[in-house]
Amino acid sequence: RQESELGEYFGAGLYAREVDYLHREEWAQQAEDILWRRTKLGLFLSASQQARLHSYLQQNTAQASAVAL
């Protein structure tokens, strides 16, 4: 795959495509689930990168909930 197919880059090798997978298949609901439970990327992402991931997940979760209704 091309890097452009992986979506937004959050840092430390984490892309939106993996976040979407973790949300959909691993039920990661919050940034902390991804950064500290499923990976240890919280050690490598800056505070602003972590905040962007948090915002992305909030948007993604809201969209998924709207589609499910």
PDB file of C-alpha atoms in Angstrom:
ATOM      1  CA  ARG A   1       0.000   0.000   0.000  1.00  0.00           C
ATOM      2  CA  GLN A   2       0.947   3.584  -0.538  1.00  0.00           C
ATOM      3  CA  GLU A   3       1.429   5.817   2.466  1.00  0.00           C
ATOM      4  CA  SER A   4      -1.255   8.132   1.079  1.00  0.00           C
ATOM      5  CA  GLU A   5      -3.807   5.307   1.463  1.00  0.00           C
ATOM      6  CA  LEU A   6      -3.226   5.155   5.216  1.00  0.00           C
ATOM      7  CA  GLY A   7      -4.967   8.454   5.951  1.00  0.00           C
ATOM      8  CA  GLU A   8      -3.987  11.039   8.490  1.00  0.00           C
ATOM      9  CA  TYR A   9      -0.617  10.611  10.183  1.00  0.00           C
ATOM     10  CA  PHE A  10      -0.691  11.058  13.955  1.00  0.00           C
ATOM     11  CA  GLY A  11       3.010  10.389  14.602  1.00  0.00           C
ATOM     12  CA  ALA A  12       5.204   7.476  15.700  1.00  0.00           C
ATOM     13  CA  GLY A  13       4.030   5.357  12.755  1.00  0.00           C
ATOM     14  CA  LEU A  14       0.323   5.630  13.641  1.00  0.00           C
ATOM     15  CA  TYR A  15      -2.080   6.373  10.784  1.00  0.00           C
ATOM     16  CA  ALA A  16      -5.843   6.821  10.594  1.00  0.00           C
ATOM     17  CA  ARG A  17      -6.311   3.450   8.911  1.00  0.00           C
ATOM     18  CA  GLU A  18      -4.860   1.643  11.942  1.00  0.00           C
ATOM     19  CA  VAL A  19      -6.868   3.836  14.330  1.00  0.00           C
ATOM     20  CA  ASP A  20     -10.025   2.985  12.382  1.00  0.00           C
ATOM     21  CA  TYR A  21      -9.182  -0.719  12.583  1.00  0.00           C
ATOM     22  CA  LEU A  22      -8.527  -0.528  16.328  1.00  0.00           C
ATOM     23  CA  HIS A  23     -11.791   1.320  16.823  1.00  0.00           C
ATOM     24  CA  ARG A  24     -13.840  -1.057  14.667  1.00  0.00           C
ATOM     25  CA  GLU A  25     -12.258  -4.442  15.479  1.00  0.00           C
ATOM     26  CA  GLU A  26     -10.600  -3.963  18.868  1.00  0.00           C
ATOM     27  CA  TRP A  27     -13.300  -1.655  20.257  1.00  0.00           C
ATOM     28  CA  ALA A  28     -10.823   1.087  21.149  1.00  0.00           C
ATOM     29  CA  GLN A  29     -13.142   3.942  22.119  1.00  0.00           C
ATOM     30  CA  GLN A  30     -10.688   6.508  23.484  1.00  0.00           C
ATOM     31  CA  ALA A  31      -7.231   7.703  22.577  1.00  0.00           C
ATOM     32  CA  GLU A  32      -5.940   6.191  25.821  1.00  0.00           C
ATOM     33  CA  ASP A  33      -7.129   2.759  24.661  1.00  0.00           C
ATOM     34  CA  ILE A  34      -4.843   3.033  21.637  1.00  0.00           C
ATOM     35  CA  LEU A  35      -1.957   4.944  23.189  1.00  0.00           C
ATOM     36  CA  TRP A  36      -1.561   2.884  26.363  1.00  0.00           C
ATOM     37  CA  ARG A  37      -3.542  -0.353  26.196  1.00  0.00           C
ATOM     38  CA  ARG A  38      -3.244  -1.668  22.654  1.00  0.00           C
ATOM     39  CA  THR A  39       0.095  -0.011  21.939  1.00  0.00           C
ATOM     40  CA  LYS A  40       2.602   1.994  23.932  1.00  0.00           C
ATOM     41  CA  LEU A  41       2.663   4.836  21.409  1.00  0.00           C
ATOM     42  CA  GLY A  42       1.795   7.276  24.181  1.00  0.00           C
ATOM     43  CA  LEU A  43       5.493   7.148  25.006  1.00  0.00           C
ATOM     44  CA  PHE A  44       6.343   8.624  21.604  1.00  0.00           C
ATOM     45  CA  LEU A  45       3.534  11.010  20.640  1.00  0.00           C
ATOM     46  CA  SER A  46       3.653  14.624  21.763  1.00  0.00           C
ATOM     47  CA  ALA A  47       0.787  16.159  23.707  1.00  0.00           C
ATOM     48  CA  SER A  48      -0.488  17.873  20.553  1.00  0.00           C
ATOM     49  CA  GLN A  49      -0.362  14.610  18.576  1.00  0.00           C
ATOM     50  CA  GLN A  50      -2.263  12.834  21.349  1.00  0.00           C
ATOM     51  CA  ALA A  51      -4.842  15.628  21.378  1.00  0.00           C
ATOM     52  CA  ARG A  52      -5.296  15.292  17.605  1.00  0.00           C
ATOM     53  CA  LEU A  53      -5.842  11.532  17.975  1.00  0.00           C
ATOM     54  CA  HIS A  54      -8.397  12.208  20.712  1.00  0.00           C
ATOM     55  CA  SER A  55     -10.266  14.649  18.435  1.00  0.00           C
ATOM     56  CA  TYR A  56     -10.138  12.202  15.532  1.00  0.00           C
ATOM     57  CA  LEU A  57     -11.622   9.421  17.651  1.00  0.00           C
ATOM     58  CA  GLN A  58     -14.385  11.672  18.968  1.00  0.00           C
ATOM     59  CA  GLN A  59     -15.361  12.583  15.402  1.00  0.00           C
ATOM     60  CA  ASN A  60     -15.062   8.983  14.211  1.00  0.00           C
ATOM     61  CA  THR A  61     -17.122   7.637  17.110  1.00  0.00           C
ATOM     62  CA  ALA A  62     -19.842  10.230  16.552  1.00  0.00           C
ATOM     63  CA  GLN A  63     -20.021   9.377  12.836  1.00  0.00           C
ATOM     64  CA  ALA A  64     -20.145   5.632  13.505  1.00  0.00           C
ATOM     65  CA  SER A  65     -22.941   6.128  16.052  1.00  0.00           C
ATOM     66  CA  ALA A  66     -24.953   8.213  13.594  1.00  0.00           C
ATOM     67  CA  VAL A  67     -24.608   5.535  10.895  1.00  0.00           C
ATOM     68  CA  ALA A  68     -25.683   2.799  13.322  1.00  0.00           C
ATOM     69  CA  LEU A  69     -28.907   4.629  14.109  1.00  0.00           C
TER      70      LEU A  69
END
